């Protein structure tokens, strides 16, 4: 896939690189949520590993909450036979799966050896999700590290894989029940067993003889509005930040070309086209991602 670089795309990644250049050790940004003995770091502390076995998985979360910004991390997923295994990389307003949570999800659905990984995204507002999309990837995410990023402002949420926007979720500029824009969120990642649904709808079960399953992380970067109770000053002046200037409210022309390519070639499920599940499509499905 040919990559095109626009001024706004350059701005995205210059900003991400600036954040990355000031990276600090894992413990400065994150806390282990559970199973600390399933978490390891490389000798230099720059690469982090989460493992899953039949007993448990593992997860971590940021110490800070954010409302709007650019959030990016490089992941290398579980190689080989990973059916039933889910690596999740997501933002959430609560530490647990609370009934009123807001959430932005990347979920990487494991596979039988030789089959493609699937990436599922979802958006929750006030505990209501059901907004899944599933994509294939145009590379093997187990061979090398790739960047997975979220751009979040009051106008749109864009899920990026490397420099490519794979999903655009728009706001309508009115009070609504679908666009999460009020609650600050932590960033999380975890690895866990979901063989009741993750691979071929649960038909393929986790082969525990292949355990431990290990996902790898590095180069976390954030350029966002860090939450401070009761209300951080930067949220009321977000247009001063690159991620909420006018050009970040829409895809650029070159990003639209990449997004169109993804739409044509990689989307395998879109809840907005599932009329069996939603005879009356959700309101947000009428919003164009191109505007």
Phi, psi and omega in degrees: 000124181285134180263137176243140183243121178256167177304319181289322177299319177298320179298318177306310191274335169298316179295319179296320179294323178298318178294320181295326183295341180252026181299146178239169182303160183309314187292343177287330184256330194232160170233145175284131181278318178201159175056062181301333179286356174257012178243134177221160173235159173291168182302324180275357178078003186270343179240137185240145184231129172249138181234151178236131169229188186293340181279314186191166171255212183199158178201159175221164179215156176290153176281337183255155171254153182224149171232104182082149177145196179239127186228126187215145175208150175263133180233147165237124190272169180302127179270171177071214182279103183241020180306136179088347183266134176241127169257121183249139177223113194204167174244143182207146182280351182228159178287332178242179180278066184290158186289347181242021188284152163259148186201143174233120190244135152251127172230129182255117189264119184297169187217166167285149183309130178093349179263153184287146170292147172247144177245125180248133173243154181207156179228129177244143166226128181051041175085357182256120177249239180072021182247047186285143162231147176234138180230151162276162174251157183263016179208170176270110185283002179263349186272322183219168174283140174227153182272136175234123192223154176233126169259124185227115170224188186282357184251327181200158170241125181238128175264124181247142165242116192054235181264008191255123174284120181259340180210138177235125181239112190265152168264156179258006177078007180234165175295128184211177183249022182231336185257114181283112182216010184249329188256133174292154184231147165277163170250135184233160161212150182202162172231135186203165180270127178222045185285003173278349181209340197289322186243116183052045176064023179097000180289329180262121184263157179294131177267096186292348175292341180271354182292155003280149174263130189234128171250148188237147186222148171197171172056048172293134176218143179219137170226089188213180180271104180287130185285137172225123180295143003273346185193118185286144183298328188291336181294328181277355180227039188295337181293353174280348182262143184301326185281359174226025168278167188307319184294340179270002178274350184216160170289145172284171180300317181290325176294325177297324178294316178295318180297320178297320178297317177299314181300321182286327194244337193240345182284126178244348173206136177219116183301334180287352177247006183264082184284343172292319180283321182233082177306323169252112186294145177303153187302323184293342181292344179276354183272132182281132176285351187272344187279000000 
